[in-house]
PDB file of C-alpha atoms in Angstrom:
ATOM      1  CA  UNK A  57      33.549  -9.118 -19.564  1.00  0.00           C
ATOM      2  CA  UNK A  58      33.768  -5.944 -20.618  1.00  0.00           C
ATOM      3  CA  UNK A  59      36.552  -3.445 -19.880  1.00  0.00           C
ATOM      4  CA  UNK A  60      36.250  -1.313 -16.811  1.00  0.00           C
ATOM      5  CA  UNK A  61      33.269  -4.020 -15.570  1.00  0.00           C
ATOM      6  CA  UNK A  62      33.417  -4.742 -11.704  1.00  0.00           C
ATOM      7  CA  UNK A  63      31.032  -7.241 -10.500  1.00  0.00           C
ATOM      8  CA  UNK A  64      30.862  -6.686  -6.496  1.00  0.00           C
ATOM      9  CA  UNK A  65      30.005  -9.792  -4.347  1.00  0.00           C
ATOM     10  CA  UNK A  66      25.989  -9.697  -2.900  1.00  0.00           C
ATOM     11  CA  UNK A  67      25.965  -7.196  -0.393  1.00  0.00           C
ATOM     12  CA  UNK A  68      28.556  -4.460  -1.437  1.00  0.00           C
ATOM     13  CA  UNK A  69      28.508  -1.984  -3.811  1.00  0.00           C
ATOM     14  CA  UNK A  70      31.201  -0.322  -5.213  1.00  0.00           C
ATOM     15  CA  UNK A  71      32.668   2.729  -2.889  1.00  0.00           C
ATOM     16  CA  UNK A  72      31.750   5.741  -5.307  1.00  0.00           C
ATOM     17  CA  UNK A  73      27.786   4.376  -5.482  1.00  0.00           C
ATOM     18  CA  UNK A  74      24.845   6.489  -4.664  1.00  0.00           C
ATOM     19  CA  UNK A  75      22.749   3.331  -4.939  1.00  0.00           C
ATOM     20  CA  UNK A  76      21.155   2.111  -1.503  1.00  0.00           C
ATOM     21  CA  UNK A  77      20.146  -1.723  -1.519  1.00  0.00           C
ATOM     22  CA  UNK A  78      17.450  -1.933   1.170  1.00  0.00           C
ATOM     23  CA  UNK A  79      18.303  -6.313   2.430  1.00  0.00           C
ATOM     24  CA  UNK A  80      14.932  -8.317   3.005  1.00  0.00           C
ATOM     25  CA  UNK A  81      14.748  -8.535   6.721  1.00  0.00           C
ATOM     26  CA  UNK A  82      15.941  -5.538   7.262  1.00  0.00           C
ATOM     27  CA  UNK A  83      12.850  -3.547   7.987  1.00  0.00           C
ATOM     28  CA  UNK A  84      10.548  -4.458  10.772  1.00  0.00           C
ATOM     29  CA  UNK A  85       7.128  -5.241   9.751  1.00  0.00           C
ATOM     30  CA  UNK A  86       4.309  -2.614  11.800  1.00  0.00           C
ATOM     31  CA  UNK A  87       0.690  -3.569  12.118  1.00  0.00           C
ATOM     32  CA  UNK A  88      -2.348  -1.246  11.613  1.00  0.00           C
ATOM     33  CA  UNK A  89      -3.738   0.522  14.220  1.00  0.00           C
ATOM     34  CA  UNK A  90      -7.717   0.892  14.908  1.00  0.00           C
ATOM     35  CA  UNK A  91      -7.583   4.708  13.698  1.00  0.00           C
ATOM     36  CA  UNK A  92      -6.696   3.477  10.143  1.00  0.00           C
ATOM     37  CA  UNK A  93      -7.812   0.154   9.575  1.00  0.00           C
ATOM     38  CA  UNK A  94     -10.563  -2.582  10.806  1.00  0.00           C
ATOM     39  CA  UNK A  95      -9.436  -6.000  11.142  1.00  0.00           C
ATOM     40  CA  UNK A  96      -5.721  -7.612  11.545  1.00  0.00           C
ATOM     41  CA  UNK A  97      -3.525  -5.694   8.870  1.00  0.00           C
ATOM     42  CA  UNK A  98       0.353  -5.935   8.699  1.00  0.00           C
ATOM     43  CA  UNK A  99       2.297  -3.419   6.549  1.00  0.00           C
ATOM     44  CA  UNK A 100       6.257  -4.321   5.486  1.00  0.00           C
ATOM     45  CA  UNK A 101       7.913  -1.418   3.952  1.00  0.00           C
ATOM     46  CA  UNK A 102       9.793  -1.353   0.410  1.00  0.00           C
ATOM     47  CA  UNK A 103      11.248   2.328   0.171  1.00  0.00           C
ATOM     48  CA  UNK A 104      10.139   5.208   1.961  1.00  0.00           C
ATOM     49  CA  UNK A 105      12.312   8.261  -0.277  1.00  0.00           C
ATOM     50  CA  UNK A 106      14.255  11.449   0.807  1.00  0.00           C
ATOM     51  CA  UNK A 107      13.764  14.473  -0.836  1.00  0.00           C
ATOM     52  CA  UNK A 108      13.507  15.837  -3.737  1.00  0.00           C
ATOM     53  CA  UNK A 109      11.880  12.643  -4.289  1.00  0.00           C
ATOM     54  CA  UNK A 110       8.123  12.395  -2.997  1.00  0.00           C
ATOM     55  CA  UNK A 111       7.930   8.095  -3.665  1.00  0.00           C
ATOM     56  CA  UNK A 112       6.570   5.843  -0.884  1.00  0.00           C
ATOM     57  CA  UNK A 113       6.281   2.030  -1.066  1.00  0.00           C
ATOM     58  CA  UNK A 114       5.399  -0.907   0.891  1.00  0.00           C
ATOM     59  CA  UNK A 115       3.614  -4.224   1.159  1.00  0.00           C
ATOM     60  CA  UNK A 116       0.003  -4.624   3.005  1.00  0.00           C
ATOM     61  CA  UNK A 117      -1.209  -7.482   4.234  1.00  0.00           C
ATOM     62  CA  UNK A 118      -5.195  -7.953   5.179  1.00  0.00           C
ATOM     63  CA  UNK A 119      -6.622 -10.674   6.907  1.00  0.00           C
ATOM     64  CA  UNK A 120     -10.306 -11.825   5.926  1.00  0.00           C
ATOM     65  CA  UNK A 121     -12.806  -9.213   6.482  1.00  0.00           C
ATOM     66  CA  UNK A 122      -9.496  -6.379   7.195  1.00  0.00           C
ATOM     67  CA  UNK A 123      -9.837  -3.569   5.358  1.00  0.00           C
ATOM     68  CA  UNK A 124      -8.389   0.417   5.759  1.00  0.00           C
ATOM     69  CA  UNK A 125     -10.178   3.505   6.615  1.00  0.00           C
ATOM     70  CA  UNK A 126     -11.975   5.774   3.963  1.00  0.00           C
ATOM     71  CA  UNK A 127      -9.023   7.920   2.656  1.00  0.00           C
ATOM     72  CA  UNK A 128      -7.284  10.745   0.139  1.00  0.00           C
ATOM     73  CA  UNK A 129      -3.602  10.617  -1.485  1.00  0.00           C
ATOM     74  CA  UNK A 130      -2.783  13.877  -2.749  1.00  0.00           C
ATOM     75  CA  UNK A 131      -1.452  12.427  -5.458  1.00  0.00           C
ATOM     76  CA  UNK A 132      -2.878   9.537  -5.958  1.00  0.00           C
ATOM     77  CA  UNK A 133      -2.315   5.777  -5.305  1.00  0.00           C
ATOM     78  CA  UNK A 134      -1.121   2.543  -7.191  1.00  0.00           C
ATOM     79  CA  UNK A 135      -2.412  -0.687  -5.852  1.00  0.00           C
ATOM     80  CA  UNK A 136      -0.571  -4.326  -7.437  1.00  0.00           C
ATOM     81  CA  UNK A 137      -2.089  -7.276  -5.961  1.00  0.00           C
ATOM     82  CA  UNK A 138       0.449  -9.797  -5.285  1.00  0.00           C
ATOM     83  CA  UNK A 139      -1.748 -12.640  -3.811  1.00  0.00           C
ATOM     84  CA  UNK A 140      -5.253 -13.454  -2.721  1.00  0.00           C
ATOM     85  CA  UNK A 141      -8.834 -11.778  -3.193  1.00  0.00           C
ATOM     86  CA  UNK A 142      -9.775  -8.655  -2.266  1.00  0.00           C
ATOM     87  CA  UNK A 143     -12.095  -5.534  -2.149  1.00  0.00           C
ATOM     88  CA  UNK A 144     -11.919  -1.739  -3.273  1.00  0.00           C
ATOM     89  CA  UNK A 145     -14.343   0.764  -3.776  1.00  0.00           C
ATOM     90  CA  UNK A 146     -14.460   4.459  -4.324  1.00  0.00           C
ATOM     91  CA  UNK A 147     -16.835   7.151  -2.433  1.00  0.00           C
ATOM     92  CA  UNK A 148     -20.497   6.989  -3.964  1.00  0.00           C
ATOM     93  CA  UNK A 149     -19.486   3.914  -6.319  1.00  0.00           C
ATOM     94  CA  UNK A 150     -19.972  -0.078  -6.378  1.00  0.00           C
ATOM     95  CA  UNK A 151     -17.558  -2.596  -4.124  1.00  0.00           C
ATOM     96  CA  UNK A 152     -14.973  -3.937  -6.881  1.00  0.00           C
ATOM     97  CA  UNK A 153     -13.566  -7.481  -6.371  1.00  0.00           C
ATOM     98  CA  UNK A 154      -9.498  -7.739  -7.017  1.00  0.00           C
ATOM     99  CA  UNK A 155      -7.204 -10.885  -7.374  1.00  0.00           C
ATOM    100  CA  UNK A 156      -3.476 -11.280  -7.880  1.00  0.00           C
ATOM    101  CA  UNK A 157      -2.229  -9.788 -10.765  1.00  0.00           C
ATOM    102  CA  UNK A 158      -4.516  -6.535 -11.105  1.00  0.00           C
ATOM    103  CA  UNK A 159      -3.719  -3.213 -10.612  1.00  0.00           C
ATOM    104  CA  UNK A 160      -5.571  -0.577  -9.237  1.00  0.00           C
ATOM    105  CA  UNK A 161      -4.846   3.442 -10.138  1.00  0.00           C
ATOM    106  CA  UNK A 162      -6.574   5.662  -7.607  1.00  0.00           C
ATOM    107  CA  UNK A 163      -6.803   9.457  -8.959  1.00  0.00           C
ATOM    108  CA  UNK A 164      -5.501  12.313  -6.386  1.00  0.00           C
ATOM    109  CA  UNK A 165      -7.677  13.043  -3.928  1.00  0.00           C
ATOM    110  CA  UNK A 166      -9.986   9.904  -4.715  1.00  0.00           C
ATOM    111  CA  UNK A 167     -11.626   9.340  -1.357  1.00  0.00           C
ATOM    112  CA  UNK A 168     -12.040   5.314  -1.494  1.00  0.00           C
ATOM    113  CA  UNK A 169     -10.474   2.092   0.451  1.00  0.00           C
ATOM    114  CA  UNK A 170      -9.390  -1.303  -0.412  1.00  0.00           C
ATOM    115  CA  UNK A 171      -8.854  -4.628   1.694  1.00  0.00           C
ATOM    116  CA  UNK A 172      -9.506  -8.361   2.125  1.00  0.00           C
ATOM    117  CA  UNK A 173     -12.359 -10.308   1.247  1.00  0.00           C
ATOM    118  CA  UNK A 174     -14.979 -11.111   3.365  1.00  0.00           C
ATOM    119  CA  UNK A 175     -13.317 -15.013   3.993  1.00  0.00           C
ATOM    120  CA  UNK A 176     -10.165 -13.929   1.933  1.00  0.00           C
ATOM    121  CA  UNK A 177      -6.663 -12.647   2.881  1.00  0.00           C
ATOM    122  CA  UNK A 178      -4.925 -10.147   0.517  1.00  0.00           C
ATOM    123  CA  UNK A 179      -1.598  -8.398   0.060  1.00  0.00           C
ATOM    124  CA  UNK A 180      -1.094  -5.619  -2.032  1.00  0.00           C
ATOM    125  CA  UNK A 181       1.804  -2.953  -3.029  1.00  0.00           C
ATOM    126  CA  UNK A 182       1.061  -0.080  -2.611  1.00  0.00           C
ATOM    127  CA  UNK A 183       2.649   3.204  -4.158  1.00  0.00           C
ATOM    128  CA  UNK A 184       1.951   6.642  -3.495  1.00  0.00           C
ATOM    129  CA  UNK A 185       4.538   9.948  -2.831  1.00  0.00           C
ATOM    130  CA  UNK A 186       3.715  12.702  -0.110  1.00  0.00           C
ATOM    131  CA  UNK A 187       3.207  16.198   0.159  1.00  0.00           C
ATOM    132  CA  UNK A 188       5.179  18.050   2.730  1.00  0.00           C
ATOM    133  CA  UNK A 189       6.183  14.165   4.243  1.00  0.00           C
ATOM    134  CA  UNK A 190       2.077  13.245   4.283  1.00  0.00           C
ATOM    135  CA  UNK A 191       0.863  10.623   1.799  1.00  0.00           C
ATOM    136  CA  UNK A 192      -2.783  10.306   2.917  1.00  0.00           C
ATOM    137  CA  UNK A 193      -5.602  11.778   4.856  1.00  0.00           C
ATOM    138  CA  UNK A 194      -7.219   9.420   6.607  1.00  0.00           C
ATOM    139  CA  UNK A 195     -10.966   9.428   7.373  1.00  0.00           C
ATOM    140  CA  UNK A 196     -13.747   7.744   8.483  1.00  0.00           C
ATOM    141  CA  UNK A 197     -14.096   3.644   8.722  1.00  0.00           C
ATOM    142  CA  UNK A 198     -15.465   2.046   6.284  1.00  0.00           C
ATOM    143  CA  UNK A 199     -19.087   0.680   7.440  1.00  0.00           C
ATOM    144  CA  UNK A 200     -19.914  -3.074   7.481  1.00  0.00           C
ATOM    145  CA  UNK A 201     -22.673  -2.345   4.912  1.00  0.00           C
ATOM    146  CA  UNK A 202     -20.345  -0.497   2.233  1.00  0.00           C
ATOM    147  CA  UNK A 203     -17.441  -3.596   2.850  1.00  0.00           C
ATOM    148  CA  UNK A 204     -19.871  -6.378   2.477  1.00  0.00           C
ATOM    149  CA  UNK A 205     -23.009  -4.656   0.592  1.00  0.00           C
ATOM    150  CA  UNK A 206     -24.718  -7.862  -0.064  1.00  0.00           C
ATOM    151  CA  UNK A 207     -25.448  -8.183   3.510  1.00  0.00           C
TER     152      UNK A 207
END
C-alpha cells in the first residue's frame, strides 16, 4: 500500500469526504401514475443531484404492453437498456424495437416515448438533468395504434 492510503470498511467513508454513497435498498421504489404512463410501470431511483448540478437518474421498469406518456426533456434524455425488449419512437417517426444492451440518445426537446413490448417487460436507465428542478414535460398518451402500429 501506498503511503498516506486508508482503505475504510464498506459503509464509511473517511470524515473529510464530500462523496455520498447512496446503499441499494435505501430508496423506495414509486410506481407510475395514469397521468404519465399506461400500463404497470415501477421507477427505482439512482441519484437525483443538488445544485449546481442539473443530473437525474433512475431505473424504469415496464410491464408488457406499459409504456410512458408522449414527452419533452429540455435537455435531452439517455436511455441504457439493462434487460428485456422494448419500444421507442419519436413524434411523426417509425416504432423502434430495443433490447438489452442499446442505448438510446433523445435530442432536447424531442417529443417521443419509450416502453415495453407488446408481450415483453423492459427496464431501462434513464438519464436526463432539469431546468429550474423540471426534467420533462409531459403530454399526451401514447395511442394504442402508435404503440402497437401493426395492429
Amino acid at each position: 500500500m501506498s503511503a498516506g492510503l486508508q482503505i475504510n470498511p464498506p459503509h464509511q467513508l473517511a470524515s473529510n469526504s464530500t462523496m455520498e454513497i447512496m446503499r441499494n435498498g435505501s430508496r423506495p421504489s414509486s410506481y407510475g401514475t395514469e397521468e404519465n404512463f399506461t400500463g404497470r410501470v415501477r421507477r427505482d431511483p439512482i441519484h437525483t443531484s443538488e445544485l449546481p448540478s442539473r443530473l437525474m437518474s433512475g431505473y424504469v421498469t415496464f410491464e408488457p404492453g406499459a409504456r410512458t406518456r408522449w414527452h419533452q426533456h429540455p435537455y435531452g434524455q439517455l436511455l441504457i437498456i439493462t434487460s428485456g425488449h422494448g419500444r421507442v419512437a419519436s413524434w411523426n417517426d417509425s416504432v423502434q424495437e430495443v433490447s438489452a444492451g442499446d442505448v438510446v440518445w433523445i435530442k432536447a426537446g424531442e417529443k417521443h416515448w419509450h416502453g415495453a413490448g407488446a408481450h415483453t417487460a423492459m427496464t431501462h436507465i434513464a438519464v436526463t438533468e432539469a431546468e429550474n428542478g423540471k426534467a420533462v414535460d409531459w403530454l399526451e398518451p401514447v395511442a394504442d395504434a402508435q404503440f402497437n402500429p401493426d395492429l
